[in-house]
Amino acid sequence: EEKEEETCSFTVPNYACQRRTQLHHHNPSLSDALTLLAENAELNEDDGRAVAFRRAAAVLKALPAEVTSVSQLKGLPCLGEHSLRVIKDVLKDGSCSEVETTKHSQRFNALKVLTGIFGVGVKTADRWIRDGIFNLQQLRESQTTLNRAQQAGLDHYEDLNQPVTRADADSITEIVQEAVSSLFPGAQVTLTGGFRRGKMTGHDVDFLLTHPEEGREEGLMDKVVSWLDSQGLLLYQKTSRNSYLESRDGPGRPSSNMDRFERCFAIFKLSRGQTSPPAGHQWRAVRVDLVVTPISQFAFALLGWTGSKLFERELRRWAGHEKAMSLSSHALFDKTQKRYLRASSEEEIFTHLGLSFIPPSQRNA
Ligand code: TTP
Ligand code: MN
Ligand code: MN
Ligand code: MN
């Protein structure tokens, strides 16, 4: 018989962008279980289900104490029937059969390995699986044609699936900083992504480049990339130019969360001294994202590129549903006033949105 537990119930606001979510929290086993199911849904292109699990995981990350009984969760937002069932199982048995089955399924593991190759998305991975390719060896032995990105991804698979450390990120920051300040005096380099949120490891290193005088950022990317290349620091790079002005959807109506800045997806070659390469190696490969923004859009780009991905999604949902505004990494449009709201800092954007400022280290939803 169940004894009436002493229930201290939690309260949590609805949107992740209203909450402070630290990297370390009290419910990792619950959030891990839900995150795995979210990942599986993403790998199967079930975005609705993926977001539902991500939101549920984020609520658990925001709780001020460890959950010991589902009764404590009564009234909390974003916890659907399915998520609650998973939580109940993990609380009772320490694991959930759906999670365990997924974790060990051939399809999940094949999708994980194949999409773990830089340049390979879920559609490609799914097609390969249907052709009987489940792992790297089978891919290498098959006659599959790879594009340049995928070939680089496969060549550097081991390195790129090793976590990038904070020391690596600092080392790359120095390199990029040196390149930018010698080529473009006055231009600024800002570390974004997970490292700006205080993560100790990441899958890549993300940078925003800008110049304090509007327009002076033009040409920055080409120069920096050419210099890096001439120094033998690039194993791969693909630069896309800024398509913001010509885009038909416009800043107020972004068609997706992909932005239109000039950007470079790169694979850096870090030598000993710049990193600790694996035993017996002289260097290691590291993924780096470089993004150039005009200073007028910098605050929006910084907010958009700091993440987490769920935090970003929730900011846009809040803007749209609660404020009749449209937020992108370029701008904030007020649909009621029919005008763009300017901002030169993240704090101003939160103010425009009617939200308390959440610092980067507390955006780990
Ligand atoms: P990521 O580098 O994918 O994620 P991360 O830095 O949070 O985590 P990791 O340690 O695994 O690298 O993306 C960083 C942020 O950039 C994320 O919030 C989403 C945002 N972003 C865009 O705004 N536009 C884009 O086109 C891409 C690819 C990312
Ligand atoms: Mn990143
Ligand atoms: Mn990532
Ligand atoms: Mn990135």
mmCIF file of C-alpha atoms and ligand atoms in Angstrom:
data_model
loop_
_atom_site.group_PDB
_atom_site.id
_atom_site.type_symbol
_atom_site.label_atom_id
_atom_site.label_comp_id
_atom_site.label_asym_id
_atom_site.label_seq_id
_atom_site.Cartn_x
_atom_site.Cartn_y
_atom_site.Cartn_z
ATOM 1 C CA GLU A 1 0.000 0.000 0.000
ATOM 2 C CA GLU A 2 1.209 3.490 -0.802
ATOM 3 C CA LYS A 3 1.928 5.641 2.141
ATOM 4 C CA GLU A 4 0.925 9.233 1.811
ATOM 5 C CA GLU A 5 4.186 10.965 0.989
ATOM 6 C CA GLU A 6 5.125 14.321 2.234
ATOM 7 C CA THR A 7 4.759 16.201 -1.010
ATOM 8 C CA CYS A 8 6.579 19.366 -1.621
ATOM 9 C CA SER A 9 5.248 20.332 -5.032
ATOM 10 C CA PHE A 10 7.214 22.435 -7.428
ATOM 11 C CA THR A 11 6.125 25.343 -9.536
ATOM 12 C CA VAL A 12 7.793 26.226 -12.799
ATOM 13 C CA PRO A 13 6.812 28.815 -15.405
ATOM 14 C CA ASN A 14 5.604 27.611 -18.779
ATOM 15 C CA TYR A 15 8.328 28.730 -21.142
ATOM 16 C CA ALA A 16 11.980 27.701 -20.779
ATOM 17 C CA CYS A 17 12.977 31.318 -21.482
ATOM 18 C CA GLN A 18 11.215 32.352 -18.240
ATOM 19 C CA ARG A 19 13.368 29.967 -16.201
ATOM 20 C CA ARG A 20 16.929 29.779 -14.981
ATOM 21 C CA THR A 21 18.426 26.476 -16.060
ATOM 22 C CA GLN A 22 21.922 25.678 -14.865
ATOM 23 C CA LEU A 23 24.195 23.162 -16.506
ATOM 24 C CA HIS A 24 24.102 20.999 -13.382
ATOM 25 C CA HIS A 25 20.744 20.180 -11.902
ATOM 26 C CA HIS A 26 18.991 17.755 -9.567
ATOM 27 C CA ASN A 27 17.352 15.313 -11.960
ATOM 28 C CA PRO A 28 19.857 14.024 -14.515
ATOM 29 C CA SER A 29 18.529 10.459 -14.701
ATOM 30 C CA LEU A 30 15.024 11.710 -15.520
ATOM 31 C CA SER A 31 16.169 14.336 -18.010
ATOM 32 C CA ASP A 32 18.567 11.868 -19.659
ATOM 33 C CA ALA A 33 15.756 9.349 -20.204
ATOM 34 C CA LEU A 34 13.503 11.995 -21.769
ATOM 35 C CA THR A 35 16.378 13.424 -23.815
ATOM 36 C CA LEU A 36 17.123 10.037 -25.302
ATOM 37 C CA LEU A 37 13.501 9.720 -26.422
ATOM 38 C CA ALA A 38 13.677 13.247 -27.863
ATOM 39 C CA GLU A 39 16.810 12.330 -29.752
ATOM 40 C CA ASN A 40 15.145 9.203 -31.099
ATOM 41 C CA ALA A 41 12.129 11.239 -32.246
ATOM 42 C CA GLU A 42 14.472 13.721 -33.974
ATOM 43 C CA LEU A 43 16.284 10.887 -35.719
ATOM 44 C CA ASN A 44 12.900 9.690 -36.964
ATOM 45 C CA GLU A 45 11.819 13.185 -38.002
ATOM 46 C CA ASP A 46 8.963 13.287 -35.514
ATOM 47 C CA ASP A 47 9.513 16.907 -34.518
ATOM 48 C CA GLY A 48 6.301 17.297 -32.541
ATOM 49 C CA ARG A 49 7.178 14.416 -30.287
ATOM 50 C CA ALA A 50 10.825 15.512 -30.069
ATOM 51 C CA VAL A 51 9.897 18.985 -28.845
ATOM 52 C CA ALA A 52 7.423 17.537 -26.326
ATOM 53 C CA PHE A 53 10.176 15.363 -24.786
ATOM 54 C CA ARG A 54 12.704 18.244 -24.899
ATOM 55 C CA ARG A 55 10.256 20.530 -23.083
ATOM 56 C CA ALA A 56 9.536 17.871 -20.472
ATOM 57 C CA ALA A 57 13.278 17.300 -19.926
ATOM 58 C CA ALA A 58 13.786 21.060 -19.584
ATOM 59 C CA VAL A 59 11.128 21.306 -16.853
ATOM 60 C CA LEU A 60 12.951 18.635 -14.840
ATOM 61 C CA LYS A 61 16.261 20.459 -15.300
ATOM 62 C CA ALA A 62 14.712 23.588 -13.806
ATOM 63 C CA LEU A 63 13.450 21.989 -10.579
ATOM 64 C CA PRO A 64 15.088 23.159 -7.327
ATOM 65 C CA ALA A 65 15.417 19.632 -5.889
ATOM 66 C CA GLU A 66 15.420 15.962 -6.783
ATOM 67 C CA VAL A 67 12.048 14.478 -7.672
ATOM 68 C CA THR A 68 11.198 11.482 -5.501
ATOM 69 C CA SER A 69 7.553 10.982 -6.370
ATOM 70 C CA VAL A 70 5.408 11.837 -9.400
ATOM 71 C CA SER A 71 2.917 13.469 -7.054
ATOM 72 C CA GLN A 72 5.390 16.349 -6.720
ATOM 73 C CA LEU A 73 4.941 17.078 -10.423
ATOM 74 C CA LYS A 74 1.232 17.809 -10.246
ATOM 75 C CA GLY A 75 0.395 21.011 -12.090
ATOM 76 C CA LEU A 76 3.763 21.393 -13.788
ATOM 77 C CA PRO A 77 3.714 22.505 -17.447
ATOM 78 C CA CYS A 78 4.945 20.484 -20.430
ATOM 79 C CA LEU A 79 4.637 17.070 -18.774
ATOM 80 C CA GLY A 80 2.390 14.996 -21.010
ATOM 81 C CA GLU A 81 1.058 11.521 -20.354
ATOM 82 C CA HIS A 82 3.938 9.880 -22.186
ATOM 83 C CA SER A 83 6.651 11.825 -20.364
ATOM 84 C CA LEU A 84 4.989 11.203 -17.002
ATOM 85 C CA ARG A 85 4.938 7.460 -17.726
ATOM 86 C CA VAL A 86 8.671 7.546 -18.439
ATOM 87 C CA ILE A 87 9.335 9.526 -15.257
ATOM 88 C CA LYS A 88 7.211 7.121 -13.191
ATOM 89 C CA ASP A 89 9.167 4.123 -14.533
ATOM 90 C CA VAL A 90 12.559 5.683 -13.857
ATOM 91 C CA LEU A 91 11.535 6.712 -10.336
ATOM 92 C CA LYS A 92 10.259 3.209 -9.604
ATOM 93 C CA ASP A 93 12.845 0.977 -11.339
ATOM 94 C CA GLY A 94 15.742 3.277 -12.104
ATOM 95 C CA SER A 95 15.076 2.798 -15.809
ATOM 96 C CA CYS A 96 12.274 2.805 -18.358
ATOM 97 C CA SER A 97 11.759 -0.097 -20.765
ATOM 98 C CA GLU A 98 10.978 2.175 -23.715
ATOM 99 C CA VAL A 99 14.244 4.018 -23.170
ATOM 100 C CA GLU A 100 16.231 0.802 -22.801
ATOM 101 C CA THR A 101 14.656 -0.763 -25.891
ATOM 102 C CA THR A 102 15.369 2.369 -27.921
ATOM 103 C CA LYS A 103 18.933 2.628 -26.633
ATOM 104 C CA HIS A 104 19.654 -0.905 -27.836
ATOM 105 C CA SER A 105 17.713 -0.850 -31.081
ATOM 106 C CA GLN A 106 19.655 -1.350 -34.287
ATOM 107 C CA ARG A 107 17.926 1.534 -36.042
ATOM 108 C CA PHE A 108 18.593 4.071 -33.280
ATOM 109 C CA ASN A 109 22.264 3.120 -33.088
ATOM 110 C CA ALA A 110 22.713 3.141 -36.854
ATOM 111 C CA LEU A 111 21.029 6.555 -37.133
ATOM 112 C CA LYS A 112 23.237 7.883 -34.343
ATOM 113 C CA VAL A 113 26.473 6.650 -35.884
ATOM 114 C CA LEU A 114 25.594 7.784 -39.408
ATOM 115 C CA THR A 115 24.265 11.234 -38.438
ATOM 116 C CA GLY A 116 27.356 11.528 -36.247
ATOM 117 C CA ILE A 117 29.256 11.977 -39.501
ATOM 118 C CA PHE A 118 29.631 15.699 -40.234
ATOM 119 C CA GLY A 119 27.528 16.486 -43.322
ATOM 120 C CA VAL A 120 25.089 13.610 -42.865
ATOM 121 C CA GLY A 121 21.499 14.407 -41.872
ATOM 122 C CA VAL A 122 18.652 12.105 -40.949
ATOM 123 C CA LYS A 123 17.306 11.780 -44.497
ATOM 124 C CA THR A 124 20.654 10.568 -45.851
ATOM 125 C CA ALA A 125 21.201 8.256 -42.881
ATOM 126 C CA ASP A 126 17.733 6.771 -43.310
ATOM 127 C CA ARG A 127 18.360 6.144 -47.018
ATOM 128 C CA TRP A 128 21.651 4.410 -46.243
ATOM 129 C CA ILE A 129 19.998 2.221 -43.607
ATOM 130 C CA ARG A 130 17.396 1.165 -46.182
ATOM 131 C CA ASP A 131 20.352 0.222 -48.430
ATOM 132 C CA GLY A 132 21.721 -1.976 -45.634
ATOM 133 C CA ILE A 133 24.387 0.432 -44.345
ATOM 134 C CA PHE A 134 24.382 0.523 -40.528
ATOM 135 C CA ASN A 135 27.917 1.535 -39.600
ATOM 136 C CA LEU A 136 31.094 3.234 -40.805
ATOM 137 C CA GLN A 137 32.710 0.060 -42.052
ATOM 138 C CA GLN A 138 29.713 -0.788 -44.216
ATOM 139 C CA LEU A 139 29.660 2.788 -45.488
ATOM 140 C CA ARG A 140 33.358 2.707 -46.337
ATOM 141 C CA GLU A 141 32.985 -0.636 -48.128
ATOM 142 C CA SER A 142 29.894 0.435 -50.080
ATOM 143 C CA GLN A 143 30.086 2.325 -53.337
ATOM 144 C CA THR A 144 28.133 5.224 -51.821
ATOM 145 C CA THR A 145 29.058 8.598 -53.296
ATOM 146 C CA LEU A 146 29.848 11.137 -50.584
ATOM 147 C CA ASN A 147 29.855 14.899 -50.991
ATOM 148 C CA ARG A 148 32.877 16.929 -49.879
ATOM 149 C CA ALA A 149 31.486 17.602 -46.391
ATOM 150 C CA GLN A 150 30.560 13.956 -45.807
ATOM 151 C CA GLN A 151 33.960 12.773 -47.035
ATOM 152 C CA ALA A 152 35.687 15.135 -44.592
ATOM 153 C CA GLY A 153 33.276 13.975 -41.895
ATOM 154 C CA LEU A 154 34.099 10.346 -42.513
ATOM 155 C CA ASP A 155 37.869 11.010 -42.753
ATOM 156 C CA HIS A 156 37.871 12.790 -39.382
ATOM 157 C CA TYR A 157 35.092 10.812 -37.696
ATOM 158 C CA GLU A 158 37.052 9.790 -34.583
ATOM 159 C CA ASP A 159 38.368 13.274 -33.858
ATOM 160 C CA LEU A 160 35.061 15.013 -34.512
ATOM 161 C CA ASN A 161 33.250 12.664 -32.132
ATOM 162 C CA GLN A 162 35.706 13.383 -29.327
ATOM 163 C CA PRO A 163 34.390 16.177 -27.111
ATOM 164 C CA VAL A 164 36.042 19.552 -27.688
ATOM 165 C CA THR A 165 37.415 20.820 -24.376
ATOM 166 C CA ARG A 166 37.310 24.295 -22.925
ATOM 167 C CA ALA A 167 41.110 24.434 -23.417
ATOM 168 C CA ASP A 168 40.661 23.621 -27.137
ATOM 169 C CA ALA A 169 38.013 26.344 -27.375
ATOM 170 C CA ASP A 170 40.363 28.874 -25.736
ATOM 171 C CA SER A 171 43.170 27.856 -28.045
ATOM 172 C CA ILE A 172 40.986 28.291 -31.141
ATOM 173 C CA THR A 173 39.702 31.614 -29.786
ATOM 174 C CA GLU A 174 43.300 32.833 -29.655
ATOM 175 C CA ILE A 175 43.942 31.747 -33.250
ATOM 176 C CA VAL A 176 40.776 33.385 -34.598
ATOM 177 C CA GLN A 177 41.370 36.491 -32.485
ATOM 178 C CA GLU A 178 44.909 36.819 -33.840
ATOM 179 C CA ALA A 179 43.752 36.374 -37.432
ATOM 180 C CA VAL A 180 40.939 38.895 -37.088
ATOM 181 C CA SER A 181 42.885 41.615 -35.297
ATOM 182 C CA SER A 182 45.856 41.462 -37.679
ATOM 183 C CA LEU A 183 43.685 41.416 -40.813
ATOM 184 C CA PHE A 184 40.850 43.662 -39.685
ATOM 185 C CA PRO A 185 41.887 46.008 -36.865
ATOM 186 C CA GLY A 186 38.884 46.879 -34.731
ATOM 187 C CA ALA A 187 36.866 43.804 -35.663
ATOM 188 C CA GLN A 188 35.576 41.723 -32.750
ATOM 189 C CA VAL A 189 35.490 38.009 -32.020
ATOM 190 C CA THR A 190 32.923 36.580 -29.597
ATOM 191 C CA LEU A 191 32.738 32.978 -28.434
ATOM 192 C CA THR A 192 29.104 31.782 -28.487
ATOM 193 C CA GLY A 193 27.294 28.413 -28.392
ATOM 194 C CA GLY A 194 27.656 25.976 -25.520
ATOM 195 C CA PHE A 195 30.975 27.371 -24.306
ATOM 196 C CA ARG A 196 29.373 30.779 -23.713
ATOM 197 C CA ARG A 197 26.794 28.961 -21.566
ATOM 198 C CA GLY A 198 29.643 27.602 -19.448
ATOM 199 C CA LYS A 199 29.799 24.077 -20.838
ATOM 200 C CA MET A 200 33.151 22.377 -20.239
ATOM 201 C CA THR A 201 32.939 20.384 -23.507
ATOM 202 C CA GLY A 202 31.151 20.733 -26.823
ATOM 203 C CA HIS A 203 30.812 19.214 -30.279
ATOM 204 C CA ASP A 204 32.219 22.343 -31.922
ATOM 205 C CA VAL A 205 33.338 25.917 -31.207
ATOM 206 C CA ASP A 206 31.047 28.768 -32.307
ATOM 207 C CA PHE A 207 32.148 32.348 -33.034
ATOM 208 C CA LEU A 208 30.472 35.591 -34.014
ATOM 209 C CA LEU A 209 32.569 38.148 -35.884
ATOM 210 C CA THR A 210 31.558 41.775 -36.204
ATOM 211 C CA HIS A 211 32.919 45.317 -36.564
ATOM 212 C CA PRO A 212 31.732 48.259 -34.426
ATOM 213 C CA GLU A 213 31.191 50.351 -37.572
ATOM 214 C CA GLU A 214 28.224 49.119 -39.619
ATOM 215 C CA GLY A 215 29.318 47.807 -43.002
ATOM 216 C CA ARG A 216 32.967 47.493 -42.049
ATOM 217 C CA GLU A 217 32.426 43.750 -41.414
ATOM 218 C CA GLU A 218 32.154 43.239 -45.172
ATOM 219 C CA GLY A 219 34.966 41.128 -46.562
ATOM 220 C CA LEU A 220 35.937 39.922 -43.094
ATOM 221 C CA MET A 221 35.018 36.278 -43.644
ATOM 222 C CA ASP A 222 36.945 35.868 -46.893
ATOM 223 C CA LYS A 223 40.067 37.391 -45.421
ATOM 224 C CA VAL A 224 39.950 35.353 -42.230
ATOM 225 C CA VAL A 225 39.252 32.086 -44.041
ATOM 226 C CA SER A 226 42.038 32.703 -46.590
ATOM 227 C CA TRP A 227 44.487 33.451 -43.802
ATOM 228 C CA LEU A 228 43.523 30.347 -41.799
ATOM 229 C CA ASP A 229 43.847 28.290 -44.957
ATOM 230 C CA SER A 230 47.266 29.755 -45.801
ATOM 231 C CA GLN A 231 48.429 28.775 -42.305
ATOM 232 C CA GLY A 232 47.410 25.170 -42.923
ATOM 233 C CA LEU A 233 44.775 25.424 -40.175
ATOM 234 C CA LEU A 234 41.808 24.236 -42.248
ATOM 235 C CA LEU A 235 41.011 20.638 -43.141
ATOM 236 C CA TYR A 236 37.629 21.648 -44.586
ATOM 237 C CA GLN A 237 35.585 24.817 -44.971
ATOM 238 C CA LYS A 238 32.363 25.795 -46.632
ATOM 239 C CA THR A 239 31.489 29.455 -46.650
ATOM 240 C CA SER A 240 28.004 30.704 -47.520
ATOM 241 C CA ARG A 241 27.390 34.368 -48.109
ATOM 242 C CA ASN A 242 24.834 36.501 -46.336
ATOM 243 C CA SER A 243 21.394 35.992 -47.875
ATOM 244 C CA TYR A 244 19.436 38.090 -45.395
ATOM 245 C CA LEU A 245 18.588 41.073 -47.606
ATOM 246 C CA GLU A 246 17.504 39.076 -50.622
ATOM 247 C CA SER A 247 15.464 36.591 -48.593
ATOM 248 C CA ARG A 248 11.769 36.717 -49.392
ATOM 249 C CA ASP A 249 10.601 35.761 -45.938
ATOM 250 C CA GLY A 250 12.266 38.831 -44.424
ATOM 251 C CA PRO A 251 13.430 39.410 -40.885
ATOM 252 C CA GLY A 252 9.945 39.498 -39.411
ATOM 253 C CA ARG A 253 8.970 36.171 -40.890
ATOM 254 C CA PRO A 254 11.900 33.828 -40.673
ATOM 255 C CA SER A 255 11.045 30.633 -42.538
ATOM 256 C CA SER A 256 12.994 28.503 -40.069
ATOM 257 C CA ASN A 257 15.454 28.824 -37.244
ATOM 258 C CA MET A 258 18.284 28.800 -39.767
ATOM 259 C CA ASP A 259 19.585 32.315 -40.134
ATOM 260 C CA ARG A 260 21.022 33.999 -43.174
ATOM 261 C CA PHE A 261 24.329 35.384 -41.968
ATOM 262 C CA GLU A 262 27.544 34.923 -43.889
ATOM 263 C CA ARG A 263 28.961 31.835 -42.261
ATOM 264 C CA CYS A 264 31.669 29.266 -42.449
ATOM 265 C CA PHE A 265 31.339 25.663 -41.364
ATOM 266 C CA ALA A 266 34.933 24.566 -40.883
ATOM 267 C CA ILE A 267 37.097 21.751 -39.637
ATOM 268 C CA PHE A 268 40.242 23.103 -37.987
ATOM 269 C CA LYS A 269 43.542 21.226 -37.781
ATOM 270 C CA LEU A 270 44.973 21.771 -34.304
ATOM 271 C CA SER A 271 48.572 20.787 -33.648
ATOM 272 C CA ARG A 272 50.255 19.716 -30.459
ATOM 273 C CA GLY A 273 50.634 22.890 -28.416
ATOM 274 C CA GLN A 274 47.243 24.086 -29.644
ATOM 275 C CA THR A 275 45.525 20.950 -28.339
ATOM 276 C CA SER A 276 46.299 17.489 -26.960
ATOM 277 C CA PRO A 277 46.021 15.185 -29.958
ATOM 278 C CA PRO A 278 45.156 11.512 -29.399
ATOM 279 C CA ALA A 279 48.121 9.295 -28.467
ATOM 280 C CA GLY A 280 50.406 8.747 -31.422
ATOM 281 C CA HIS A 281 48.932 11.665 -33.413
ATOM 282 C CA GLN A 282 50.471 15.037 -34.249
ATOM 283 C CA TRP A 283 47.184 16.907 -34.575
ATOM 284 C CA ARG A 284 43.433 16.632 -34.182
ATOM 285 C CA ALA A 285 40.419 17.857 -36.139
ATOM 286 C CA VAL A 286 37.896 20.205 -34.476
ATOM 287 C CA ARG A 287 34.604 21.587 -35.851
ATOM 288 C CA VAL A 288 34.365 25.376 -35.846
ATOM 289 C CA ASP A 289 31.471 27.647 -36.881
ATOM 290 C CA LEU A 290 32.260 31.231 -37.870
ATOM 291 C CA VAL A 291 29.428 33.705 -38.394
ATOM 292 C CA VAL A 292 29.751 37.334 -39.494
ATOM 293 C CA THR A 293 27.108 39.839 -38.411
ATOM 294 C CA PRO A 294 26.679 43.564 -38.972
ATOM 295 C CA ILE A 295 26.843 45.367 -35.636
ATOM 296 C CA SER A 296 23.163 46.438 -35.939
ATOM 297 C CA GLN A 297 22.154 42.768 -35.701
ATOM 298 C CA PHE A 298 24.863 41.674 -33.279
ATOM 299 C CA ALA A 299 22.717 41.452 -30.127
ATOM 300 C CA PHE A 300 20.144 39.304 -31.950
ATOM 301 C CA ALA A 301 22.854 37.085 -33.401
ATOM 302 C CA LEU A 302 24.503 36.713 -29.994
ATOM 303 C CA LEU A 303 21.213 35.754 -28.357
ATOM 304 C CA GLY A 304 20.418 33.378 -31.235
ATOM 305 C CA TRP A 305 23.792 31.666 -31.322
ATOM 306 C CA THR A 306 24.235 31.217 -27.570
ATOM 307 C CA GLY A 307 21.488 28.600 -27.321
ATOM 308 C CA SER A 308 20.545 26.181 -25.969
ATOM 309 C CA LYS A 309 18.484 25.128 -28.949
ATOM 310 C CA LEU A 310 15.416 24.629 -26.769
ATOM 311 C CA PHE A 311 15.945 27.981 -25.062
ATOM 312 C CA GLU A 312 16.016 29.628 -28.518
ATOM 313 C CA ARG A 313 12.908 27.810 -29.634
ATOM 314 C CA GLU A 314 11.101 28.849 -26.478
ATOM 315 C CA LEU A 315 12.137 32.483 -26.920
ATOM 316 C CA ARG A 316 10.610 32.481 -30.411
ATOM 317 C CA ARG A 317 7.475 30.732 -29.155
ATOM 318 C CA TRP A 318 7.149 33.259 -26.333
ATOM 319 C CA ALA A 319 7.639 36.158 -28.735
ATOM 320 C CA GLY A 320 5.032 34.831 -31.176
ATOM 321 C CA HIS A 321 2.373 33.510 -28.807
ATOM 322 C CA GLU A 322 2.615 35.888 -25.864
ATOM 323 C CA LYS A 323 3.816 39.137 -27.444
ATOM 324 C CA ALA A 324 2.720 39.052 -31.116
ATOM 325 C CA MET A 325 6.348 39.573 -32.024
ATOM 326 C CA SER A 326 8.657 37.706 -34.315
ATOM 327 C CA LEU A 327 12.210 37.012 -33.136
ATOM 328 C CA SER A 328 15.083 35.793 -35.272
ATOM 329 C CA SER A 329 18.868 35.916 -35.035
ATOM 330 C CA HIS A 330 18.649 39.092 -37.136
ATOM 331 C CA ALA A 331 15.856 41.175 -35.648
ATOM 332 C CA LEU A 332 12.729 41.516 -33.506
ATOM 333 C CA PHE A 333 9.520 42.584 -35.249
ATOM 334 C CA ASP A 334 6.508 43.854 -33.343
ATOM 335 C CA LYS A 335 3.435 42.802 -35.328
ATOM 336 C CA THR A 336 1.108 45.089 -33.380
ATOM 337 C CA GLN A 337 3.171 48.232 -33.926
ATOM 338 C CA LYS A 338 4.285 46.911 -37.325
ATOM 339 C CA ARG A 339 7.883 47.911 -36.707
ATOM 340 C CA TYR A 340 11.278 46.511 -35.845
ATOM 341 C CA LEU A 341 12.526 46.956 -32.277
ATOM 342 C CA ARG A 342 16.191 47.845 -32.099
ATOM 343 C CA ALA A 343 18.574 46.466 -29.525
ATOM 344 C CA SER A 344 22.273 46.759 -28.906
ATOM 345 C CA SER A 345 22.420 44.226 -26.064
ATOM 346 C CA GLU A 346 20.788 40.953 -25.081
ATOM 347 C CA GLU A 347 19.352 42.721 -22.032
ATOM 348 C CA GLU A 348 17.387 45.092 -24.288
ATOM 349 C CA ILE A 349 15.934 42.175 -26.235
ATOM 350 C CA PHE A 350 14.703 40.500 -23.044
ATOM 351 C CA THR A 351 13.180 43.840 -22.021
ATOM 352 C CA HIS A 352 11.398 44.223 -25.381
ATOM 353 C CA LEU A 353 10.049 40.704 -24.886
ATOM 354 C CA GLY A 354 8.817 41.444 -21.364
ATOM 355 C CA LEU A 355 11.121 38.803 -19.894
ATOM 356 C CA SER A 356 13.579 38.943 -17.005
ATOM 357 C CA PHE A 357 17.141 38.759 -18.245
ATOM 358 C CA ILE A 358 18.531 35.228 -18.134
ATOM 359 C CA PRO A 359 22.347 35.143 -18.308
ATOM 360 C CA PRO A 360 23.995 32.652 -20.703
ATOM 361 C CA SER A 361 25.002 30.243 -17.914
ATOM 362 C CA GLN A 362 21.318 29.861 -17.038
ATOM 363 C CA ARG A 363 20.108 29.173 -20.586
ATOM 364 C CA ASN A 364 20.980 25.478 -20.413
ATOM 365 C CA ALA A 365 17.394 24.313 -20.957
HETATM 366 P P1 TTP B 1 25.412 24.285 -31.771
HETATM 367 O O1 TTP B 1 26.850 24.565 -31.956
HETATM 368 O O2 TTP B 1 24.835 23.212 -32.643
HETATM 369 O O3 TTP B 1 25.055 23.857 -30.274
HETATM 370 P P2 TTP B 1 25.744 24.184 -28.877
HETATM 371 O O4 TTP B 1 26.921 25.064 -29.050
HETATM 372 O O5 TTP B 1 24.664 24.655 -27.984
HETATM 373 O O6 TTP B 1 26.155 22.755 -28.361
HETATM 374 P P3 TTP B 1 27.471 21.913 -28.715
HETATM 375 O O7 TTP B 1 28.284 21.916 -27.484
HETATM 376 O O8 TTP B 1 26.962 20.551 -29.047
HETATM 377 O O9 TTP B 1 28.148 22.559 -29.871
HETATM 378 O O10 TTP B 1 24.561 25.589 -32.010
HETATM 379 C C1 TTP B 1 24.773 26.780 -31.256
HETATM 380 C C2 TTP B 1 23.608 27.705 -31.382
HETATM 381 O O11 TTP B 1 23.565 28.262 -32.673
HETATM 382 C C3 TTP B 1 22.272 27.007 -31.164
HETATM 383 O O12 TTP B 1 21.552 27.702 -30.167
HETATM 384 C C4 TTP B 1 21.531 27.162 -32.424
HETATM 385 C C5 TTP B 1 22.238 28.300 -33.129
HETATM 386 N N1 TTP B 1 22.218 28.168 -34.590
HETATM 387 C C6 TTP B 1 21.592 29.154 -35.331
HETATM 388 O O13 TTP B 1 21.082 30.128 -34.795
HETATM 389 N N2 TTP B 1 21.547 29.032 -36.685
HETATM 390 C C7 TTP B 1 22.090 27.981 -37.325
HETATM 391 O O14 TTP B 1 22.015 27.926 -38.551
HETATM 392 C C8 TTP B 1 22.757 26.964 -36.535
HETATM 393 C C9 TTP B 1 23.377 25.775 -37.185
HETATM 394 C C10 TTP B 1 22.795 27.107 -35.169
HETATM 395 MN MN MN B 2 28.412 24.601 -30.479
HETATM 396 MN MN MN B 3 25.288 20.503 -30.991
HETATM 397 MN MN MN B 4 27.791 25.148 -33.978
#
